[in-house]
PDB file of C-alpha atoms in Angstrom:
ATOM      1  CA  MET A  15     -16.478   2.194  32.235  1.00  0.00           C
ATOM      2  CA  LYS A  16     -14.623   3.194  29.091  1.00  0.00           C
ATOM      3  CA  LEU A  17     -15.714   6.492  27.587  1.00  0.00           C
ATOM      4  CA  LYS A  18     -15.723   7.451  23.928  1.00  0.00           C
ATOM      5  CA  GLY A  19     -16.490  10.799  22.358  1.00  0.00           C
ATOM      6  CA  GLU A  20     -17.675  11.871  18.912  1.00  0.00           C
ATOM      7  CA  MET A  21     -17.342  15.481  17.766  1.00  0.00           C
ATOM      8  CA  VAL A  22     -19.076  17.220  14.877  1.00  0.00           C
ATOM      9  CA  ILE A  23     -18.347  20.870  14.036  1.00  0.00           C
ATOM     10  CA  GLU A  24     -20.538  22.753  11.584  1.00  0.00           C
ATOM     11  CA  LEU A  25     -19.158  26.022  10.197  1.00  0.00           C
ATOM     12  CA  THR A  26     -21.724  28.155   8.399  1.00  0.00           C
ATOM     13  CA  ASP A  27     -20.771  30.891   5.928  1.00  0.00           C
ATOM     14  CA  THR A  28     -23.019  33.812   6.854  1.00  0.00           C
ATOM     15  CA  ASN A  29     -22.768  35.222   3.326  1.00  0.00           C
ATOM     16  CA  THR A  30     -23.562  32.131   1.265  1.00  0.00           C
ATOM     17  CA  GLY A  31     -25.153  29.809   3.813  1.00  0.00           C
ATOM     18  CA  ALA A  32     -22.706  27.050   2.874  1.00  0.00           C
ATOM     19  CA  VAL A  33     -21.964  24.617   5.710  1.00  0.00           C
ATOM     20  CA  GLU A  34     -18.587  22.934   6.260  1.00  0.00           C
ATOM     21  CA  THR A  35     -18.643  19.887   8.536  1.00  0.00           C
ATOM     22  CA  VAL A  36     -15.722  18.401  10.474  1.00  0.00           C
ATOM     23  CA  GLN A  37     -16.127  15.100  12.324  1.00  0.00           C
ATOM     24  CA  GLU A  38     -13.608  13.511  14.693  1.00  0.00           C
ATOM     25  CA  THR A  39     -13.386  10.872  17.420  1.00  0.00           C
ATOM     26  CA  ASN A  40     -12.225  12.218  20.771  1.00  0.00           C
ATOM     27  CA  MET A  41      -9.808  10.626  23.200  1.00  0.00           C
ATOM     28  CA  ILE A  42     -10.615  10.851  26.925  1.00  0.00           C
ATOM     29  CA  THR A  43      -8.055  12.123  29.436  1.00  0.00           C
ATOM     30  CA  GLU A  44      -7.682  11.177  33.097  1.00  0.00           C
ATOM     31  CA  ALA A  45      -9.304  14.416  34.312  1.00  0.00           C
ATOM     32  CA  VAL A  46     -12.524  12.880  35.654  1.00  0.00           C
ATOM     33  CA  ASN A  47     -10.709   9.848  37.101  1.00  0.00           C
ATOM     34  CA  ASN A  48      -8.290  12.170  38.896  1.00  0.00           C
ATOM     35  CA  ILE A  49     -11.097  14.211  40.447  1.00  0.00           C
ATOM     36  CA  LEU A  50     -12.855  11.090  41.704  1.00  0.00           C
ATOM     37  CA  GLY A  51      -9.790   9.023  42.586  1.00  0.00           C
ATOM     38  CA  LEU A  52      -7.225  11.466  43.977  1.00  0.00           C
ATOM     39  CA  ASN A  53      -7.304  13.631  47.090  1.00  0.00           C
ATOM     40  CA  PRO A  54      -4.315  16.021  46.954  1.00  0.00           C
ATOM     41  CA  MET A  55      -3.542  17.733  50.261  1.00  0.00           C
ATOM     42  CA  GLY A  56      -6.621  16.036  51.716  1.00  0.00           C
ATOM     43  CA  ILE A  57      -8.762  18.613  49.956  1.00  0.00           C
ATOM     44  CA  TYR A  58     -11.926  16.544  50.362  1.00  0.00           C
ATOM     45  CA  LEU A  59     -11.282  16.153  54.091  1.00  0.00           C
ATOM     46  CA  LYS A  60     -11.794  18.640  56.869  1.00  0.00           C
ATOM     47  CA  ALA A  61      -8.720  19.358  58.974  1.00  0.00           C
ATOM     48  CA  SER A  62     -10.868  19.358  62.114  1.00  0.00           C
ATOM     49  CA  GLY A  63     -14.336  17.981  62.676  1.00  0.00           C
ATOM     50  CA  GLU A  64     -15.938  14.891  61.215  1.00  0.00           C
ATOM     51  CA  TYR A  65     -17.347  16.019  57.881  1.00  0.00           C
ATOM     52  CA  ASP A  66     -16.550  18.680  55.314  1.00  0.00           C
ATOM     53  CA  SER A  67     -19.659  20.561  54.260  1.00  0.00           C
ATOM     54  CA  SER A  68     -17.906  22.834  51.752  1.00  0.00           C
ATOM     55  CA  VAL A  69     -17.725  20.328  48.877  1.00  0.00           C
ATOM     56  CA  LEU A  70     -21.106  20.336  47.140  1.00  0.00           C
ATOM     57  CA  TRP A  71     -20.868  17.366  44.808  1.00  0.00           C
ATOM     58  CA  ASN A  72     -24.425  17.136  43.515  1.00  0.00           C
ATOM     59  CA  GLY A  73     -25.190  19.926  41.100  1.00  0.00           C
ATOM     60  CA  THR A  74     -21.586  21.134  41.081  1.00  0.00           C
ATOM     61  CA  LEU A  75     -19.523  18.055  40.188  1.00  0.00           C
ATOM     62  CA  LEU A  76     -22.195  15.389  39.756  1.00  0.00           C
ATOM     63  CA  PRO A  77     -23.753  14.088  37.601  1.00  0.00           C
ATOM     64  CA  ILE A  78     -20.509  14.024  35.607  1.00  0.00           C
ATOM     65  CA  CYS A  79     -22.451  15.389  32.623  1.00  0.00           C
ATOM     66  CA  PRO A  80     -23.149  18.300  32.509  1.00  0.00           C
ATOM     67  CA  ASN A  81     -20.907  19.285  35.450  1.00  0.00           C
ATOM     68  CA  MET A  82     -17.428  17.723  35.559  1.00  0.00           C
ATOM     69  CA  ILE A  83     -17.874  17.421  31.806  1.00  0.00           C
ATOM     70  CA  GLY A  84     -20.001  20.385  30.830  1.00  0.00           C
ATOM     71  CA  GLY A  85     -17.928  22.815  28.803  1.00  0.00           C
ATOM     72  CA  ILE A  86     -15.901  23.091  25.624  1.00  0.00           C
ATOM     73  CA  LEU A  87     -12.569  24.743  24.764  1.00  0.00           C
ATOM     74  CA  LEU A  88     -11.404  25.589  21.233  1.00  0.00           C
ATOM     75  CA  PHE A  89      -7.655  26.024  20.750  1.00  0.00           C
ATOM     76  CA  PRO A  90      -5.621  27.762  18.011  1.00  0.00           C
ATOM     77  CA  ALA A  91      -2.936  25.031  17.999  1.00  0.00           C
ATOM     78  CA  VAL A  92      -3.125  21.243  18.155  1.00  0.00           C
ATOM     79  CA  LEU A  93      -3.219  19.421  21.493  1.00  0.00           C
ATOM     80  CA  GLU A  94      -1.012  16.521  22.529  1.00  0.00           C
ATOM     81  CA  GLU A  95      -3.240  13.457  22.690  1.00  0.00           C
ATOM     82  CA  LYS A  96      -2.166  11.832  25.944  1.00  0.00           C
ATOM     83  CA  ALA A  97      -4.373  10.606  28.765  1.00  0.00           C
ATOM     84  CA  ASP A  98      -2.399  12.570  31.360  1.00  0.00           C
ATOM     85  CA  HIS A  99      -2.341  15.795  29.321  1.00  0.00           C
ATOM     86  CA  ILE A 100      -5.003  17.660  31.287  1.00  0.00           C
ATOM     87  CA  TYR A 101      -3.772  21.277  31.333  1.00  0.00           C
ATOM     88  CA  GLU A 102      -2.600  22.906  28.119  1.00  0.00           C
ATOM     89  CA  GLN A 103       0.427  25.214  28.043  1.00  0.00           C
ATOM     90  CA  GLY A 104      -0.080  28.950  28.369  1.00  0.00           C
ATOM     91  CA  LYS A 105       1.159  29.614  24.841  1.00  0.00           C
ATOM     92  CA  ASN A 106      -1.919  27.839  23.451  1.00  0.00           C
ATOM     93  CA  LEU A 107      -4.804  29.618  25.145  1.00  0.00           C
ATOM     94  CA  PRO A 108      -8.373  28.926  23.977  1.00  0.00           C
ATOM     95  CA  VAL A 109      -9.819  31.322  21.415  1.00  0.00           C
ATOM     96  CA  ALA A 110     -13.373  30.249  22.235  1.00  0.00           C
ATOM     97  CA  TYR A 111     -15.247  28.339  24.907  1.00  0.00           C
ATOM     98  CA  ALA A 112     -18.720  27.628  26.268  1.00  0.00           C
ATOM     99  CA  SER A 113     -20.312  26.189  29.399  1.00  0.00           C
ATOM    100  CA  ASN A 114     -23.477  24.266  30.245  1.00  0.00           C
ATOM    101  CA  ASN A 115     -25.700  27.331  30.015  1.00  0.00           C
ATOM    102  CA  VAL A 116     -26.431  30.381  27.875  1.00  0.00           C
ATOM    103  CA  ASN A 117     -23.928  33.224  27.651  1.00  0.00           C
ATOM    104  CA  SER A 118     -25.967  36.250  28.668  1.00  0.00           C
ATOM    105  CA  GLY A 119     -22.937  38.521  29.083  1.00  0.00           C
ATOM    106  CA  SER A 120     -20.669  40.498  26.786  1.00  0.00           C
ATOM    107  CA  ASN A 121     -17.778  38.012  26.579  1.00  0.00           C
ATOM    108  CA  VAL A 122     -17.357  37.528  22.810  1.00  0.00           C
ATOM    109  CA  ALA A 123     -15.075  34.512  23.268  1.00  0.00           C
ATOM    110  CA  ARG A 124     -17.869  32.541  24.898  1.00  0.00           C
ATOM    111  CA  GLY A 125     -20.702  30.728  23.152  1.00  0.00           C
ATOM    112  CA  SER A 126     -23.875  29.159  24.529  1.00  0.00           C
ATOM    113  CA  LEU A 127     -25.274  25.715  25.155  1.00  0.00           C
ATOM    114  CA  ASN A 128     -28.283  24.808  23.043  1.00  0.00           C
ATOM    115  CA  GLN A 129     -30.438  23.696  25.944  1.00  0.00           C
ATOM    116  CA  THR A 130     -33.061  22.160  23.678  1.00  0.00           C
ATOM    117  CA  GLU A 131     -30.796  19.848  21.694  1.00  0.00           C
ATOM    118  CA  SER A 132     -28.384  19.043  24.536  1.00  0.00           C
ATOM    119  CA  LYS A 133     -29.670  16.092  26.548  1.00  0.00           C
ATOM    120  CA  LYS A 134     -29.026  12.792  28.289  1.00  0.00           C
ATOM    121  CA  LEU A 135     -28.818   9.711  26.082  1.00  0.00           C
ATOM    122  CA  ASP A 136     -29.343   6.070  27.023  1.00  0.00           C
ATOM    123  CA  ASN A 137     -25.603   5.473  26.742  1.00  0.00           C
ATOM    124  CA  GLY A 138     -24.132   8.937  27.223  1.00  0.00           C
ATOM    125  CA  TYR A 139     -24.738  12.635  26.823  1.00  0.00           C
ATOM    126  CA  LYS A 140     -25.159  14.937  23.840  1.00  0.00           C
ATOM    127  CA  PHE A 141     -23.849  18.500  23.975  1.00  0.00           C
ATOM    128  CA  VAL A 142     -24.703  21.114  21.353  1.00  0.00           C
ATOM    129  CA  TRP A 143     -22.925  24.460  21.602  1.00  0.00           C
ATOM    130  CA  GLU A 144     -23.556  27.445  19.380  1.00  0.00           C
ATOM    131  CA  PHE A 145     -21.480  30.519  18.562  1.00  0.00           C
ATOM    132  CA  THR A 146     -22.867  33.590  16.819  1.00  0.00           C
ATOM    133  CA  PRO A 147     -20.792  35.248  14.044  1.00  0.00           C
ATOM    134  CA  SER A 148     -19.385  37.690  16.619  1.00  0.00           C
ATOM    135  CA  GLN A 149     -18.407  34.996  19.137  1.00  0.00           C
ATOM    136  CA  GLY A 150     -15.335  32.775  19.276  1.00  0.00           C
ATOM    137  CA  ASN A 151     -13.533  34.232  16.283  1.00  0.00           C
ATOM    138  CA  GLY A 152     -10.069  32.864  15.523  1.00  0.00           C
ATOM    139  CA  ASN A 153      -8.240  29.866  14.128  1.00  0.00           C
ATOM    140  CA  ILE A 154      -9.412  26.524  15.520  1.00  0.00           C
ATOM    141  CA  ALA A 155      -6.969  23.608  15.444  1.00  0.00           C
ATOM    142  CA  ALA A 156      -8.199  21.534  18.387  1.00  0.00           C
ATOM    143  CA  VAL A 157     -11.274  21.070  20.554  1.00  0.00           C
ATOM    144  CA  ALA A 158     -11.462  19.702  24.093  1.00  0.00           C
ATOM    145  CA  LEU A 159     -14.148  19.086  26.665  1.00  0.00           C
ATOM    146  CA  THR A 160     -13.803  20.733  30.056  1.00  0.00           C
ATOM    147  CA  SER A 161     -15.876  21.261  33.170  1.00  0.00           C
ATOM    148  CA  ALA A 162     -18.873  23.576  33.282  1.00  0.00           C
ATOM    149  CA  LEU A 163     -16.792  26.060  35.264  1.00  0.00           C
ATOM    150  CA  GLY A 164     -13.890  25.756  32.833  1.00  0.00           C
ATOM    151  CA  GLY A 165     -16.231  26.599  29.989  1.00  0.00           C
ATOM    152  CA  GLN A 166     -17.403  29.825  31.607  1.00  0.00           C
ATOM    153  CA  ASN A 167     -14.144  31.724  31.210  1.00  0.00           C
ATOM    154  CA  ALA A 168     -11.570  29.109  30.134  1.00  0.00           C
ATOM    155  CA  PHE A 169      -8.265  29.799  31.920  1.00  0.00           C
ATOM    156  CA  GLY A 170      -9.534  33.201  33.076  1.00  0.00           C
ATOM    157  CA  SER A 171     -10.730  36.312  31.295  1.00  0.00           C
ATOM    158  CA  ALA A 172     -11.390  39.983  31.910  1.00  0.00           C
ATOM    159  CA  ALA A 173     -15.096  39.151  31.858  1.00  0.00           C
ATOM    160  CA  GLY A 174     -14.950  37.040  35.012  1.00  0.00           C
ATOM    161  CA  ASP A 175     -11.774  35.305  36.113  1.00  0.00           C
ATOM    162  CA  ALA A 176     -13.148  34.123  39.465  1.00  0.00           C
ATOM    163  CA  SER A 177     -15.837  31.917  37.910  1.00  0.00           C
ATOM    164  CA  THR A 178     -13.197  29.635  36.400  1.00  0.00           C
ATOM    165  CA  PHE A 179     -12.498  28.049  39.768  1.00  0.00           C
ATOM    166  CA  LEU A 180     -14.499  25.962  42.230  1.00  0.00           C
ATOM    167  CA  LEU A 181     -13.765  26.560  45.905  1.00  0.00           C
ATOM    168  CA  LEU A 182     -13.385  23.162  47.540  1.00  0.00           C
ATOM    169  CA  LYS A 183     -11.918  24.035  50.893  1.00  0.00           C
ATOM    170  CA  LYS A 184     -11.018  26.921  53.168  1.00  0.00           C
ATOM    171  CA  VAL A 185      -8.111  26.734  55.600  1.00  0.00           C
ATOM    172  CA  ASP A 186      -7.486  29.212  58.416  1.00  0.00           C
ATOM    173  CA  ILE A 187      -3.752  29.795  58.849  1.00  0.00           C
ATOM    174  CA  GLY A 188      -4.102  32.932  60.935  1.00  0.00           C
ATOM    175  CA  ASP A 189      -2.221  31.454  63.871  1.00  0.00           C
ATOM    176  CA  ILE A 190       1.108  31.031  62.060  1.00  0.00           C
ATOM    177  CA  PRO A 191       3.687  33.864  61.771  1.00  0.00           C
ATOM    178  CA  LYS A 192       3.010  36.486  59.095  1.00  0.00           C
ATOM    179  CA  ALA A 193       6.269  35.734  57.293  1.00  0.00           C
ATOM    180  CA  ARG A 194       5.249  32.108  56.807  1.00  0.00           C
ATOM    181  CA  GLN A 195       1.777  33.197  55.711  1.00  0.00           C
ATOM    182  CA  MET A 196       3.310  35.467  53.071  1.00  0.00           C
ATOM    183  CA  THR A 197       5.447  32.621  51.759  1.00  0.00           C
ATOM    184  CA  LEU A 198       2.258  30.673  51.063  1.00  0.00           C
ATOM    185  CA  PHE A 199       0.492  33.752  49.683  1.00  0.00           C
ATOM    186  CA  GLU A 200       3.333  34.343  47.220  1.00  0.00           C
ATOM    187  CA  ALA A 201       3.386  30.757  45.932  1.00  0.00           C
ATOM    188  CA  VAL A 202       3.850  30.572  42.160  1.00  0.00           C
ATOM    189  CA  GLU A 203       4.083  26.846  41.449  1.00  0.00           C
ATOM    190  CA  LEU A 204       3.152  23.544  43.087  1.00  0.00           C
ATOM    191  CA  ASP A 205       4.740  20.253  42.012  1.00  0.00           C
ATOM    192  CA  PHE A 206       2.093  17.722  43.040  1.00  0.00           C
ATOM    193  CA  GLU A 207       4.206  14.678  42.213  1.00  0.00           C
ATOM    194  CA  LYS A 208       7.200  15.791  44.295  1.00  0.00           C
ATOM    195  CA  ASN A 209       5.258  17.520  47.106  1.00  0.00           C
ATOM    196  CA  LEU A 210       7.092  20.784  46.435  1.00  0.00           C
ATOM    197  CA  LEU A 211       5.867  24.370  46.464  1.00  0.00           C
ATOM    198  CA  TYR A 212       7.844  27.303  45.073  1.00  0.00           C
ATOM    199  CA  SER A 213       7.356  30.838  46.368  1.00  0.00           C
ATOM    200  CA  ILE A 214       8.759  34.166  45.146  1.00  0.00           C
ATOM    201  CA  THR A 215       9.001  37.085  47.580  1.00  0.00           C
ATOM    202  CA  PHE A 216       9.863  40.603  46.398  1.00  0.00           C
ATOM    203  CA  GLY A 217      11.937  42.961  48.515  1.00  0.00           C
ATOM    204  CA  THR A 218      12.926  46.567  47.862  1.00  0.00           C
ATOM    205  CA  SER A 219      15.941  45.520  45.806  1.00  0.00           C
ATOM    206  CA  SER A 220      15.869  41.736  45.952  1.00  0.00           C
ATOM    207  CA  VAL A 221      13.885  38.640  45.086  1.00  0.00           C
ATOM    208  CA  THR A 222      13.792  35.576  47.336  1.00  0.00           C
ATOM    209  CA  ILE A 223      12.939  32.182  45.848  1.00  0.00           C
ATOM    210  CA  THR A 224      11.889  29.538  48.358  1.00  0.00           C
ATOM    211  CA  LYS A 225      11.429  25.792  47.819  1.00  0.00           C
ATOM    212  CA  ILE A 226       9.068  24.214  50.336  1.00  0.00           C
ATOM    213  CA  ARG A 227       8.066  20.675  51.206  1.00  0.00           C
ATOM    214  CA  ILE A 228       4.282  20.517  51.582  1.00  0.00           C
ATOM    215  CA  PRO A 229       2.152  17.362  51.957  1.00  0.00           C
ATOM    216  CA  VAL A 230       0.231  16.640  48.767  1.00  0.00           C
ATOM    217  CA  PHE A 231      -0.014  12.890  48.144  1.00  0.00           C
ATOM    218  CA  ASN A 232       1.957  11.758  51.184  1.00  0.00           C
ATOM    219  CA  ILE A 233       2.113  13.143  54.679  1.00  0.00           C
ATOM    220  CA  GLY A 234       4.892  12.984  57.259  1.00  0.00           C
ATOM    221  CA  LEU A 235       4.552  11.825  60.837  1.00  0.00           C
ATOM    222  CA  ASN A 236       4.545  15.416  62.128  1.00  0.00           C
ATOM    223  CA  GLU A 237       2.631  17.174  59.347  1.00  0.00           C
ATOM    224  CA  LYS A 238      -0.938  18.466  59.162  1.00  0.00           C
ATOM    225  CA  LEU A 239      -3.364  19.127  56.313  1.00  0.00           C
ATOM    226  CA  ASP A 240      -3.736  22.841  57.010  1.00  0.00           C
ATOM    227  CA  ASP A 241      -0.504  24.238  55.477  1.00  0.00           C
ATOM    228  CA  THR A 242       0.900  25.203  58.895  1.00  0.00           C
ATOM    229  CA  THR A 243       3.610  22.547  58.983  1.00  0.00           C
ATOM    230  CA  TYR A 244       5.410  23.158  55.721  1.00  0.00           C
ATOM    231  CA  THR A 245       9.196  22.751  55.663  1.00  0.00           C
ATOM    232  CA  VAL A 246      11.580  25.149  53.916  1.00  0.00           C
ATOM    233  CA  LEU A 247      14.062  23.052  51.944  1.00  0.00           C
ATOM    234  CA  GLU A 248      15.983  25.737  50.104  1.00  0.00           C
ATOM    235  CA  GLU A 249      16.000  29.521  49.898  1.00  0.00           C
ATOM    236  CA  GLN A 250      17.945  31.832  47.614  1.00  0.00           C
ATOM    237  CA  THR A 251      17.940  35.643  47.533  1.00  0.00           C
ATOM    238  CA  LEU A 252      18.907  37.513  44.372  1.00  0.00           C
ATOM    239  CA  THR A 253      19.840  41.192  44.185  1.00  0.00           C
ATOM    240  CA  THR A 254      17.748  42.850  41.497  1.00  0.00           C
ATOM    241  CA  GLU A 255      19.074  45.180  38.833  1.00  0.00           C
ATOM    242  CA  SER A 256      16.586  44.856  35.974  1.00  0.00           C
ATOM    243  CA  PHE A 257      13.378  46.083  37.648  1.00  0.00           C
ATOM    244  CA  THR A 258      12.081  48.214  40.461  1.00  0.00           C
ATOM    245  CA  PHE A 259       8.773  49.222  42.040  1.00  0.00           C
ATOM    246  CA  LEU A 260       7.577  52.654  40.970  1.00  0.00           C
ATOM    247  CA  GLY A 261       5.012  55.158  42.221  1.00  0.00           C
ATOM    248  CA  ASP A 262       1.905  53.780  43.885  1.00  0.00           C
ATOM    249  CA  TYR A 263       2.411  50.253  42.601  1.00  0.00           C
ATOM    250  CA  THR A 264       2.958  47.848  45.460  1.00  0.00           C
ATOM    251  CA  LYS A 265       4.826  44.589  45.506  1.00  0.00           C
ATOM    252  CA  TYR A 266       1.540  42.805  44.908  1.00  0.00           C
ATOM    253  CA  GLY A 267       0.237  45.124  42.199  1.00  0.00           C
ATOM    254  CA  GLY A 268       2.183  45.937  39.056  1.00  0.00           C
ATOM    255  CA  ILE A 269       5.906  45.577  38.333  1.00  0.00           C
ATOM    256  CA  TYR A 270       7.337  48.025  35.819  1.00  0.00           C
ATOM    257  CA  GLY A 271      10.465  47.195  33.862  1.00  0.00           C
ATOM    258  CA  ARG A 272      13.565  49.343  33.724  1.00  0.00           C
ATOM    259  CA  ALA A 273      16.308  48.932  31.149  1.00  0.00           C
TER     260      ALA A 273
END
């Protein structure tokens, strides 16, 4: 089914009461199709046992509205309109957002869903979000729909970074050596298309960068879906001169610069 979106923004001047209206037609990305059609690293499968009881689809992901599509993000710069452009770059972080419920906290970047006017339609869904004069202040150049979880704290915020993410699966890797566990723990980037994971490990006076083969969309004859059979493809250690660890800060806490 082909989806189409219509957006109307009403900006009200609190001093004069004048209302400025902006209306646009939205393009739809592949985000929902990817969630329903792809299974990276077998995330919807249990590594052992017959069924995976950790993925709660109904009420969390389904119905699509207001769950997989249940939030809004407002950006300070324009977005590239491409179907596969699902995650925006870090230099263009949302200035405002809202989820499928009322913001009862102190996060001034987050608005609230108007639960009276938001409703199912015969051929779709209508969302109405509201922001008070103290919420979501900043320049708005683009608007995008997101999931209900994405609308709670966008890409993460001091108000509640954990609520941005939905736990789909837990994997116990306690039986592999600690060094290999730490390589996974210190992962910084995952290339889904090339089945590559990059990890950065800090030493006392060095940094080790490791490139790892990990099954994402294809799996080798001797690989598993529990991260225990990853293969190190390349490793490079650099001697550090521009930073050091100071005081009580650990390798996994703060890094302080030194000229």
